[in-house]
mmCIF file of C-alpha atoms and ligand atoms in Angstrom:
data_model
loop_
_atom_site.group_PDB
_atom_site.id
_atom_site.type_symbol
_atom_site.label_atom_id
_atom_site.label_comp_id
_atom_site.label_asym_id
_atom_site.label_seq_id
_atom_site.Cartn_x
_atom_site.Cartn_y
_atom_site.Cartn_z
ATOM 1 C CA MET A 1 0.000 0.000 0.000
ATOM 2 C CA ILE A 2 1.469 3.361 -0.959
ATOM 3 C CA LYS A 3 1.554 6.033 1.695
ATOM 4 C CA LEU A 4 0.500 9.610 1.053
ATOM 5 C CA ASN A 5 2.564 12.376 2.627
ATOM 6 C CA ILE A 6 0.682 15.183 4.259
ATOM 7 C CA ALA A 7 1.778 18.620 5.451
ATOM 8 C CA LEU A 8 -0.383 20.746 7.722
ATOM 9 C CA VAL A 9 -0.940 24.503 7.559
ATOM 10 C CA GLY A 10 -2.264 25.872 10.832
ATOM 11 C CA TYR A 11 -1.273 23.974 13.950
ATOM 12 C CA GLY A 12 -3.811 25.337 16.417
ATOM 13 C CA GLY A 13 -6.693 23.483 18.036
ATOM 14 C CA MET A 14 -7.909 21.601 14.980
ATOM 15 C CA GLY A 15 -4.603 21.254 13.116
ATOM 16 C CA SER A 16 -3.041 19.613 16.160
ATOM 17 C CA TYR A 17 -6.110 17.355 16.544
ATOM 18 C CA HIS A 18 -5.621 16.138 12.961
ATOM 19 C CA ALA A 19 -1.936 15.516 13.674
ATOM 20 C CA ARG A 20 -2.439 13.867 17.056
ATOM 21 C CA GLU A 21 -5.690 11.919 16.562
ATOM 22 C CA LEU A 22 -7.147 11.732 13.084
ATOM 23 C CA ILE A 23 -4.176 11.109 10.793
ATOM 24 C CA PRO A 24 -2.378 8.599 13.083
ATOM 25 C CA ARG A 25 -5.561 6.452 13.072
ATOM 26 C CA GLU A 26 -4.814 5.793 9.379
ATOM 27 C CA LYS A 27 -1.075 5.348 9.798
ATOM 28 C CA ASN A 28 -0.843 2.761 7.036
ATOM 29 C CA GLN A 29 -2.093 5.280 4.499
ATOM 30 C CA PHE A 30 -0.675 8.609 5.640
ATOM 31 C CA GLU A 31 2.632 10.012 6.843
ATOM 32 C CA ILE A 32 2.853 13.482 8.384
ATOM 33 C CA LEU A 33 5.773 15.469 6.964
ATOM 34 C CA GLY A 34 5.419 18.510 9.197
ATOM 35 C CA VAL A 35 3.447 21.651 9.914
ATOM 36 C CA PHE A 36 3.560 25.368 9.288
ATOM 37 C CA ASP A 37 1.945 27.937 11.561
ATOM 38 C CA THR A 38 2.492 31.710 11.527
ATOM 39 C CA ASN A 39 2.572 31.717 15.319
ATOM 40 C CA PRO A 40 6.141 30.951 16.535
ATOM 41 C CA THR A 41 4.751 29.439 19.742
ATOM 42 C CA ARG A 42 2.764 26.896 17.746
ATOM 43 C CA GLN A 43 5.882 26.127 15.644
ATOM 44 C CA LYS A 44 7.777 25.465 18.882
ATOM 45 C CA ILE A 45 5.020 23.193 20.166
ATOM 46 C CA ALA A 46 5.131 21.289 16.877
ATOM 47 C CA LEU A 47 8.862 20.705 17.343
ATOM 48 C CA GLU A 48 8.262 19.578 20.929
ATOM 49 C CA ASN A 49 5.732 17.105 19.512
ATOM 50 C CA ASN A 50 8.423 15.708 17.212
ATOM 51 C CA LEU A 51 6.978 17.292 14.090
ATOM 52 C CA TYR A 52 9.041 19.122 11.520
ATOM 53 C CA ALA A 53 8.188 22.854 11.483
ATOM 54 C CA TYR A 54 8.269 24.268 7.948
ATOM 55 C CA GLU A 55 9.579 27.834 7.864
ATOM 56 C CA SER A 56 6.968 28.997 5.385
ATOM 57 C CA PHE A 57 4.016 27.867 3.294
ATOM 58 C CA GLU A 58 6.292 28.183 0.271
ATOM 59 C CA GLU A 59 8.598 25.578 1.777
ATOM 60 C CA ILE A 60 5.671 23.137 1.827
ATOM 61 C CA LEU A 61 4.733 23.967 -1.768
ATOM 62 C CA ALA A 62 8.314 23.304 -2.827
ATOM 63 C CA ASP A 63 8.489 19.999 -0.926
ATOM 64 C CA GLU A 64 8.129 17.406 -3.661
ATOM 65 C CA ARG A 65 7.385 14.711 -1.091
ATOM 66 C CA ALA A 66 4.167 16.485 -0.033
ATOM 67 C CA ASP A 67 1.174 14.864 -1.737
ATOM 68 C CA ILE A 68 -1.486 16.567 0.382
ATOM 69 C CA ILE A 69 -1.808 19.880 2.166
ATOM 70 C CA LEU A 70 -4.256 20.067 5.054
ATOM 71 C CA ILE A 71 -5.507 23.583 5.723
ATOM 72 C CA ALA A 72 -6.556 24.233 9.321
ATOM 73 C CA THR A 73 -6.113 27.988 9.600
ATOM 74 C CA PRO A 74 -8.684 30.690 10.343
ATOM 75 C CA ASN A 75 -11.378 30.700 7.674
ATOM 76 C CA ASP A 76 -10.382 33.829 5.747
ATOM 77 C CA VAL A 77 -7.188 32.286 4.381
ATOM 78 C CA HIS A 78 -8.660 28.935 3.271
ATOM 79 C CA LYS A 79 -9.228 30.179 -0.275
ATOM 80 C CA GLU A 80 -5.741 31.548 -0.888
ATOM 81 C CA TYR A 81 -3.964 28.560 0.594
ATOM 82 C CA SER A 82 -6.199 26.078 -1.219
ATOM 83 C CA ILE A 83 -5.660 27.664 -4.611
ATOM 84 C CA ARG A 84 -1.906 27.941 -4.165
ATOM 85 C CA ALA A 85 -1.693 24.332 -2.984
ATOM 86 C CA LEU A 86 -3.678 23.085 -5.987
ATOM 87 C CA GLN A 87 -1.565 25.186 -8.364
ATOM 88 C CA ALA A 88 1.509 23.502 -6.888
ATOM 89 C CA GLY A 89 0.001 20.124 -7.759
ATOM 90 C CA LYS A 90 -0.992 19.115 -4.236
ATOM 91 C CA HIS A 91 -4.213 17.445 -3.169
ATOM 92 C CA VAL A 92 -6.032 19.459 -0.515
ATOM 93 C CA ILE A 93 -8.037 18.730 2.592
ATOM 94 C CA CYS A 94 -9.581 21.955 3.787
ATOM 95 C CA GLU A 95 -11.232 22.533 7.127
ATOM 96 C CA LYS A 96 -14.777 23.812 7.203
ATOM 97 C CA PRO A 97 -16.133 26.319 6.388
ATOM 98 C CA VAL A 98 -14.434 25.835 3.055
ATOM 99 C CA THR A 99 -14.495 29.589 2.379
ATOM 100 C CA LEU A 100 -16.425 32.689 3.428
ATOM 101 C CA ASN A 101 -18.941 32.353 0.583
ATOM 102 C CA ALA A 102 -19.910 30.300 -2.460
ATOM 103 C CA ALA A 103 -18.078 32.557 -4.945
ATOM 104 C CA GLU A 104 -14.729 31.947 -3.224
ATOM 105 C CA PHE A 105 -15.440 28.228 -3.262
ATOM 106 C CA ALA A 106 -16.175 28.350 -7.007
ATOM 107 C CA ASP A 107 -12.670 29.764 -7.573
ATOM 108 C CA ILE A 108 -11.145 26.837 -5.676
ATOM 109 C CA LEU A 109 -13.200 24.321 -7.631
ATOM 110 C CA GLN A 110 -12.078 25.818 -10.906
ATOM 111 C CA GLU A 111 -8.460 25.428 -9.833
ATOM 112 C CA ALA A 112 -9.080 21.854 -8.653
ATOM 113 C CA THR A 113 -10.554 21.004 -12.048
ATOM 114 C CA GLU A 114 -7.660 22.610 -13.926
ATOM 115 C CA SER A 115 -4.990 21.007 -11.773
ATOM 116 C CA LYS A 116 -6.814 17.634 -11.666
ATOM 117 C CA ARG A 117 -6.138 17.375 -7.926
ATOM 118 C CA VAL A 118 -8.509 16.157 -5.231
ATOM 119 C CA PHE A 119 -10.069 18.840 -3.074
ATOM 120 C CA MET A 120 -12.186 17.726 -0.118
ATOM 121 C CA VAL A 121 -13.679 19.586 2.802
ATOM 122 C CA HIS A 122 -13.482 18.120 6.289
ATOM 123 C CA GLN A 123 -17.225 17.890 7.022
ATOM 124 C CA ASN A 124 -16.467 15.434 9.800
ATOM 125 C CA ARG A 125 -19.755 15.818 11.650
ATOM 126 C CA ARG A 126 -21.368 13.458 9.148
ATOM 127 C CA TRP A 127 -19.593 10.827 11.272
ATOM 128 C CA ASP A 128 -20.917 12.117 14.647
ATOM 129 C CA ASN A 129 -22.660 9.349 16.568
ATOM 130 C CA ASP A 130 -25.606 11.536 17.590
ATOM 131 C CA PHE A 131 -26.180 12.391 13.925
ATOM 132 C CA LEU A 132 -25.851 8.727 12.947
ATOM 133 C CA VAL A 133 -28.580 7.846 15.459
ATOM 134 C CA LEU A 134 -30.816 10.453 13.855
ATOM 135 C CA LYS A 135 -29.911 9.054 10.424
ATOM 136 C CA GLU A 136 -30.929 5.576 11.564
ATOM 137 C CA LEU A 137 -34.223 6.896 12.991
ATOM 138 C CA TYR A 138 -34.926 8.815 9.782
ATOM 139 C CA GLU A 139 -33.991 6.146 7.259
ATOM 140 C CA GLN A 140 -35.449 3.160 9.120
ATOM 141 C CA GLU A 141 -38.574 5.091 10.183
ATOM 142 C CA HIS A 142 -38.341 4.002 13.837
ATOM 143 C CA LEU A 143 -40.815 6.815 14.630
ATOM 144 C CA GLY A 144 -42.811 6.293 11.471
ATOM 145 C CA LYS A 145 -42.181 8.948 8.841
ATOM 146 C CA ILE A 146 -40.304 11.835 10.445
ATOM 147 C CA PHE A 147 -41.820 15.256 9.801
ATOM 148 C CA GLN A 148 -39.856 17.479 12.181
ATOM 149 C CA ILE A 149 -36.191 17.588 13.203
ATOM 150 C CA GLU A 150 -34.815 20.122 15.655
ATOM 151 C CA SER A 151 -31.012 20.315 15.769
ATOM 152 C CA ARG A 152 -29.477 22.405 18.533
ATOM 153 C CA VAL A 153 -26.050 23.217 19.853
ATOM 154 C CA HIS A 154 -26.151 25.467 22.900
ATOM 155 C CA GLY A 155 -23.161 26.823 24.777
ATOM 156 C CA ALA A 156 -22.621 29.418 27.488
ATOM 157 C CA ASN A 157 -19.010 30.463 26.847
ATOM 158 C CA GLY A 158 -19.584 33.175 24.281
ATOM 159 C CA ILE A 159 -17.209 32.771 21.316
ATOM 160 C CA PRO A 160 -13.744 31.798 22.536
ATOM 161 C CA GLY A 161 -10.537 32.559 20.638
ATOM 162 C CA ASP A 162 -9.132 35.566 18.874
ATOM 163 C CA TRP A 163 -10.448 35.264 15.325
ATOM 164 C CA ARG A 164 -13.697 33.262 15.718
ATOM 165 C CA ALA A 165 -15.804 36.278 16.604
ATOM 166 C CA GLN A 166 -14.355 38.577 13.936
ATOM 167 C CA LYS A 167 -16.160 38.975 10.638
ATOM 168 C CA LYS A 168 -12.973 39.737 8.664
ATOM 169 C CA HIS A 169 -11.598 36.305 9.590
ATOM 170 C CA GLY A 170 -14.838 34.541 8.701
ATOM 171 C CA GLY A 171 -15.944 34.405 12.317
ATOM 172 C CA GLY A 172 -19.423 33.888 13.658
ATOM 173 C CA MET A 173 -21.472 30.842 14.452
ATOM 174 C CA LEU A 174 -23.207 30.455 11.096
ATOM 175 C CA LEU A 175 -19.860 29.843 9.386
ATOM 176 C CA ASP A 176 -18.672 27.766 12.318
ATOM 177 C CA TRP A 177 -21.327 25.385 13.697
ATOM 178 C CA GLY A 178 -23.872 26.392 11.064
ATOM 179 C CA VAL A 179 -21.827 24.809 8.301
ATOM 180 C CA HIS A 180 -21.825 21.469 10.149
ATOM 181 C CA LEU A 181 -25.480 21.441 11.126
ATOM 182 C CA ILE A 182 -26.776 22.559 7.736
ATOM 183 C CA ASP A 183 -24.510 20.019 6.025
ATOM 184 C CA GLN A 184 -25.864 17.210 8.232
ATOM 185 C CA LEU A 185 -29.473 17.994 7.395
ATOM 186 C CA LEU A 186 -29.069 18.603 3.671
ATOM 187 C CA TRP A 187 -27.072 15.367 3.371
ATOM 188 C CA LEU A 188 -29.699 13.433 5.314
ATOM 189 C CA VAL A 189 -32.906 14.783 3.847
ATOM 190 C CA GLN A 190 -31.974 14.800 0.135
ATOM 191 C CA SER A 191 -35.020 16.870 -0.803
ATOM 192 C CA PRO A 192 -34.989 20.347 -2.347
ATOM 193 C CA ILE A 193 -35.640 23.276 -0.019
ATOM 194 C CA LYS A 194 -39.114 24.800 -0.359
ATOM 195 C CA ASN A 195 -38.802 27.608 2.124
ATOM 196 C CA ILE A 196 -36.334 29.075 4.581
ATOM 197 C CA HIS A 197 -36.416 31.619 7.367
ATOM 198 C CA ALA A 198 -33.560 32.668 9.631
ATOM 199 C CA HIS A 199 -32.597 34.937 12.482
ATOM 200 C CA LEU A 200 -28.993 35.782 13.358
ATOM 201 C CA SER A 201 -28.214 36.907 16.911
ATOM 202 C CA TYR A 202 -25.712 39.558 18.010
ATOM 203 C CA VAL A 203 -26.212 39.399 21.777
ATOM 204 C CA LEU A 204 -22.473 39.561 22.531
ATOM 205 C CA GLY A 205 -21.931 42.737 20.503
ATOM 206 C CA ASN A 206 -19.427 41.269 18.028
ATOM 207 C CA ASP A 207 -19.532 42.166 14.346
ATOM 208 C CA SER A 208 -20.241 38.514 13.581
ATOM 209 C CA ASP A 209 -23.223 36.447 14.711
ATOM 210 C CA ASP A 210 -23.010 34.663 18.065
ATOM 211 C CA GLY A 211 -25.841 32.321 17.183
ATOM 212 C CA PHE A 212 -28.762 31.809 14.847
ATOM 213 C CA LEU A 213 -32.049 30.086 14.308
ATOM 214 C CA ILE A 214 -32.919 28.688 10.897
ATOM 215 C CA GLU A 215 -36.155 27.073 9.826
ATOM 216 C CA ILE A 216 -36.043 25.025 6.641
ATOM 217 C CA ILE A 217 -39.087 23.485 4.999
ATOM 218 C CA PHE A 218 -38.124 20.791 2.503
ATOM 219 C CA GLU A 219 -40.226 19.834 -0.495
ATOM 220 C CA ASN A 220 -40.918 16.475 1.137
ATOM 221 C CA ASP A 221 -42.649 18.561 3.873
ATOM 222 C CA LEU A 222 -40.044 17.847 6.521
ATOM 223 C CA ARG A 223 -39.551 20.850 8.772
ATOM 224 C CA ALA A 224 -36.094 21.387 10.254
ATOM 225 C CA ILE A 225 -35.054 23.832 12.913
ATOM 226 C CA ILE A 226 -31.371 24.517 13.458
ATOM 227 C CA GLU A 227 -30.377 26.611 16.425
ATOM 228 C CA VAL A 228 -26.926 27.556 17.665
ATOM 229 C CA ALA A 229 -26.330 29.818 20.622
ATOM 230 C CA THR A 230 -23.366 30.767 22.778
ATOM 231 C CA THR A 231 -25.203 32.479 25.648
ATOM 232 C CA ASN A 232 -27.407 29.631 26.940
ATOM 233 C CA TYR A 233 -26.743 28.710 30.552
ATOM 234 C CA ILE A 234 -29.380 26.002 30.241
ATOM 235 C CA SER A 235 -29.091 23.924 27.072
ATOM 236 C CA LEU A 236 -31.914 22.330 25.142
ATOM 237 C CA PRO A 237 -31.373 18.764 23.847
ATOM 238 C CA ARG A 238 -29.059 18.230 20.867
ATOM 239 C CA TRP A 239 -31.907 16.675 18.818
ATOM 240 C CA TYR A 240 -35.708 16.634 19.166
ATOM 241 C CA ILE A 241 -37.388 14.524 16.496
ATOM 242 C CA LYS A 242 -41.052 13.961 15.689
ATOM 243 C CA GLY A 243 -42.517 11.228 13.522
ATOM 244 C CA TYR A 244 -46.087 10.175 12.869
ATOM 245 C CA ASP A 245 -45.729 7.299 15.392
ATOM 246 C CA GLY A 246 -43.578 8.842 18.088
ATOM 247 C CA THR A 247 -41.016 11.294 19.375
ATOM 248 C CA ALA A 248 -37.311 10.934 20.126
ATOM 249 C CA ILE A 249 -34.836 12.970 22.073
ATOM 250 C CA ILE A 250 -31.077 12.711 21.718
ATOM 251 C CA GLU A 251 -29.903 14.741 24.670
ATOM 252 C CA ASN A 252 -26.217 15.100 23.952
ATOM 253 C CA TRP A 253 -23.092 13.802 22.209
ATOM 254 C CA ASP A 254 -22.983 10.943 24.739
ATOM 255 C CA LEU A 255 -26.225 9.646 23.216
ATOM 256 C CA MET A 256 -28.434 9.933 26.279
ATOM 257 C CA GLY A 257 -32.016 9.932 25.126
ATOM 258 C CA LYS A 258 -35.099 7.882 24.418
ATOM 259 C CA ILE A 259 -37.906 7.103 22.042
ATOM 260 C CA ILE A 260 -41.561 7.329 23.046
ATOM 261 C CA LYS A 261 -44.036 5.777 20.607
ATOM 262 C CA ARG A 262 -47.778 5.534 20.675
ATOM 263 C CA THR A 263 -49.131 2.010 21.111
ATOM 264 C CA ASP A 264 -51.451 0.464 18.583
ATOM 265 C CA LEU A 265 -54.017 -0.467 21.225
ATOM 266 C CA GLU A 266 -57.572 0.242 20.212
ATOM 267 C CA ASN A 267 -60.180 1.539 22.645
ATOM 268 C CA LEU A 268 -57.655 3.377 24.776
ATOM 269 C CA LYS A 269 -59.201 5.169 27.725
ATOM 270 C CA GLU A 270 -59.587 8.870 27.098
ATOM 271 C CA SER A 271 -57.147 10.892 29.125
ATOM 272 C CA THR A 272 -58.645 12.736 32.031
ATOM 273 C CA PRO A 273 -58.281 16.480 32.449
ATOM 274 C CA ILE A 274 -55.440 17.767 34.601
ATOM 275 C CA GLN A 275 -55.036 21.015 36.453
ATOM 276 C CA ALA A 276 -52.737 23.217 34.370
ATOM 277 C CA GLY A 277 -51.873 26.570 35.863
ATOM 278 C CA ALA A 278 -55.112 28.372 36.543
ATOM 279 C CA GLY A 279 -57.125 26.082 34.307
ATOM 280 C CA LEU A 280 -57.880 22.529 33.239
ATOM 281 C CA THR A 281 -56.705 20.681 30.124
ATOM 282 C CA LYS A 282 -57.456 17.310 28.608
ATOM 283 C CA THR A 283 -55.564 18.031 25.377
ATOM 284 C CA MET A 284 -52.254 18.606 27.150
ATOM 285 C CA ALA A 285 -52.657 15.921 29.827
ATOM 286 C CA PRO A 286 -49.800 13.365 29.703
ATOM 287 C CA PRO A 287 -50.642 10.216 27.734
ATOM 288 C CA THR A 288 -51.865 7.284 29.824
ATOM 289 C CA GLU A 289 -49.397 4.491 30.533
ATOM 290 C CA GLU A 290 -50.993 2.087 28.057
ATOM 291 C CA ALA A 291 -51.016 4.728 25.317
ATOM 292 C CA ILE A 292 -47.242 4.898 24.984
ATOM 293 C CA VAL A 293 -44.189 2.697 24.971
ATOM 294 C CA GLU A 294 -40.632 3.813 25.712
ATOM 295 C CA SER A 295 -37.554 2.337 24.068
ATOM 296 C CA PRO A 296 -33.857 3.171 23.918
ATOM 297 C CA LEU A 297 -32.277 4.948 20.984
ATOM 298 C CA PRO A 298 -30.930 2.695 18.241
ATOM 299 C CA ASP A 299 -27.185 2.280 17.863
ATOM 300 C CA PRO A 300 -25.400 4.654 15.552
ATOM 301 C CA ALA A 301 -24.568 2.823 12.358
ATOM 302 C CA PHE A 302 -21.977 3.916 9.853
ATOM 303 C CA GLU A 303 -20.694 1.091 7.729
ATOM 304 C CA GLY A 304 -18.491 3.153 5.480
ATOM 305 C CA PRO A 305 -14.930 4.394 5.676
ATOM 306 C CA SER A 306 -13.657 7.230 7.875
ATOM 307 C CA PHE A 307 -13.086 10.639 6.293
ATOM 308 C CA TYR A 308 -9.378 9.944 5.850
ATOM 309 C CA GLN A 309 -9.906 6.407 4.519
ATOM 310 C CA ASN A 310 -12.322 7.834 1.967
ATOM 311 C CA PHE A 311 -9.918 10.639 1.042
ATOM 312 C CA TYR A 312 -7.187 8.068 0.474
ATOM 313 C CA ALA A 313 -9.479 5.970 -1.738
ATOM 314 C CA VAL A 314 -10.475 9.046 -3.756
ATOM 315 C CA VAL A 315 -6.823 9.966 -4.409
ATOM 316 C CA VAL A 316 -5.407 6.488 -4.967
ATOM 317 C CA GLU A 317 -8.317 4.527 -6.460
ATOM 318 C CA GLY A 318 -10.534 7.279 -7.875
ATOM 319 C CA ALA A 319 -13.345 6.353 -5.444
ATOM 320 C CA ALA A 320 -16.340 8.638 -4.991
ATOM 321 C CA PRO A 321 -15.928 11.201 -2.223
ATOM 322 C CA ILE A 322 -18.338 10.959 0.721
ATOM 323 C CA VAL A 323 -18.191 14.729 1.099
ATOM 324 C CA LYS A 324 -18.959 15.925 -2.407
ATOM 325 C CA ASN A 325 -18.002 19.409 -3.492
ATOM 326 C CA SER A 326 -21.483 19.879 -4.980
ATOM 327 C CA GLU A 327 -22.923 19.319 -1.480
ATOM 328 C CA VAL A 328 -20.451 21.754 0.068
ATOM 329 C CA ARG A 329 -21.471 24.305 -2.577
ATOM 330 C CA GLU A 330 -25.152 23.920 -1.648
ATOM 331 C CA VAL A 331 -24.370 24.601 2.002
ATOM 332 C CA MET A 332 -22.343 27.687 1.111
ATOM 333 C CA GLN A 333 -25.100 28.971 -1.174
ATOM 334 C CA LEU A 334 -27.611 28.611 1.637
ATOM 335 C CA ILE A 335 -25.292 30.469 3.999
ATOM 336 C CA ASP A 336 -24.878 33.247 1.416
ATOM 337 C CA LEU A 337 -28.647 33.556 1.202
ATOM 338 C CA ILE A 338 -29.036 33.719 4.981
ATOM 339 C CA PHE A 339 -26.380 36.443 5.285
ATOM 340 C CA GLN A 340 -27.953 38.408 2.423
ATOM 341 C CA GLN A 341 -31.535 38.220 3.654
ATOM 342 C CA TYR A 342 -31.286 38.015 7.449
ATOM 343 C CA SER A 343 -28.133 39.852 8.682
HETATM 344 P P1 NAD B 1 -7.082 27.968 16.139
HETATM 345 O O1 NAD B 1 -7.126 29.428 16.327
HETATM 346 O O2 NAD B 1 -6.990 27.088 17.334
HETATM 347 O O3 NAD B 1 -5.877 27.576 15.183
HETATM 348 C C1 NAD B 1 -5.597 28.256 14.002
HETATM 349 C C2 NAD B 1 -4.078 28.242 13.813
HETATM 350 O O4 NAD B 1 -3.780 28.821 12.555
HETATM 351 C C3 NAD B 1 -3.353 29.060 14.872
HETATM 352 O O5 NAD B 1 -2.341 28.283 15.474
HETATM 353 C C4 NAD B 1 -2.783 30.249 14.106
HETATM 354 O O6 NAD B 1 -1.567 30.707 14.616
HETATM 355 C C5 NAD B 1 -2.642 29.674 12.724
HETATM 356 N N1 NAD B 1 -2.663 30.662 11.654
HETATM 357 C C6 NAD B 1 -3.360 31.829 11.607
HETATM 358 N N2 NAD B 1 -3.174 32.419 10.414
HETATM 359 C C7 NAD B 1 -2.341 31.627 9.712
HETATM 360 C C8 NAD B 1 -1.786 31.706 8.418
HETATM 361 N N3 NAD B 1 -2.057 32.738 7.594
HETATM 362 N N4 NAD B 1 -0.958 30.722 8.022
HETATM 363 C C9 NAD B 1 -0.680 29.659 8.836
HETATM 364 N N5 NAD B 1 -1.169 29.536 10.076
HETATM 365 C C10 NAD B 1 -2.008 30.506 10.498
HETATM 366 O O7 NAD B 1 -8.362 27.604 15.294
HETATM 367 P P2 NAD B 1 -8.939 26.145 15.079
HETATM 368 O O8 NAD B 1 -10.023 25.897 16.039
HETATM 369 O O9 NAD B 1 -7.843 25.177 14.978
HETATM 370 O O10 NAD B 1 -9.645 26.339 13.642
HETATM 371 C C11 NAD B 1 -8.887 26.205 12.456
HETATM 372 C C12 NAD B 1 -9.818 25.763 11.334
HETATM 373 O O11 NAD B 1 -10.373 24.498 11.686
HETATM 374 C C13 NAD B 1 -11.006 26.688 11.121
HETATM 375 O O12 NAD B 1 -11.305 26.739 9.764
HETATM 376 C C14 NAD B 1 -12.136 26.021 11.889
HETATM 377 O O13 NAD B 1 -13.414 26.332 11.378
HETATM 378 C C15 NAD B 1 -11.792 24.568 11.676
HETATM 379 N N6 NAD B 1 -12.309 23.674 12.724
HETATM 380 C C16 NAD B 1 -12.936 22.553 12.356
HETATM 381 C C17 NAD B 1 -13.444 21.694 13.293
HETATM 382 C C18 NAD B 1 -14.126 20.442 12.849
HETATM 383 O O14 NAD B 1 -14.659 19.715 13.686
HETATM 384 N N7 NAD B 1 -14.121 20.143 11.557
HETATM 385 C C19 NAD B 1 -13.296 21.980 14.663
HETATM 386 C C20 NAD B 1 -12.605 23.141 15.017
HETATM 387 C C21 NAD B 1 -12.107 23.984 14.040
#
């Protein structure tokens, strides 16, 4: 098996995670040549971690051993680095968001076509276990046909880091978590979008959004709500899912949660009214015990290769990419539309 040599640009939080965790998992396919980071402290840490520290990006471009360049810098330099890497004949893995908008991404794609190199975006949250549980529920209709999916990521730390909150660097939560959560839903639902509405929040006073709420209605009538917030001291569940036969909650990334389905029993007793606030309600009374059945969430199932295994197969065997550039383009176009209409 031939090994592909990879050099990393940007050795911060995510670049070092690729180097420490993700790439070594596929050590038969990939070899790390070294890293380049504009921050001397990060270069020093790379050396301490027994990685070669390139003196410049140009040194990577000139390194004939480098088959792949991984770009894990702040978002505003993804385009320039990607294009220069492709022009130098390198394959590219680029962190999300691929660029700041769809037009920048189109420029990269043109270069990838001309240079005949592989360009793939690290949309790794397609492999998240919580998402894979949802995928199983959706595709296998454990709740009957699903008609509503609510996807939430709530934090209370504001936006940490120096560039993540700054518009000029491609900061803000829509380009950060939004890219992941939109990608998950568009990939899952595979139905054209009929309608969309969004609200971006600026509670923290940055020039980029600190959260957002998007409602998407798909042509297959599925309604999706995506909400990201960084000022929530009490978080709502990661996923809330409604089907014609039941409801599911996936509380968190540790897969706590449950399914509640209606039973098929005929002649169920009518629920009795309960006191609710200053009034009575039968409609909102909890279902009787015999009317529902609780079950655990299904296991997350992903049969296919990891991101890196797939990338290797695309480069070496011409396999189909799991993260297709056409799908990335759709996400970026949707983000463009949200910024244009709802900022
Ligand atoms: P970070 O701030 O921790 O690291 C960025 C690094 O890039 C820093 O070390 C910085 O010194 C360096 N850098 C800045 N400008 C540079 C330049 N022009 N050339 C070379 N190096 C430069 O940020 P991060 O969290 O590692 O995010 C990096 C990228 O990874 C972003 O695009 C982010 O959206 C993405 N990311 C992806 C995931 C994921 O799960 N896919 C998770 C976190 C971050």
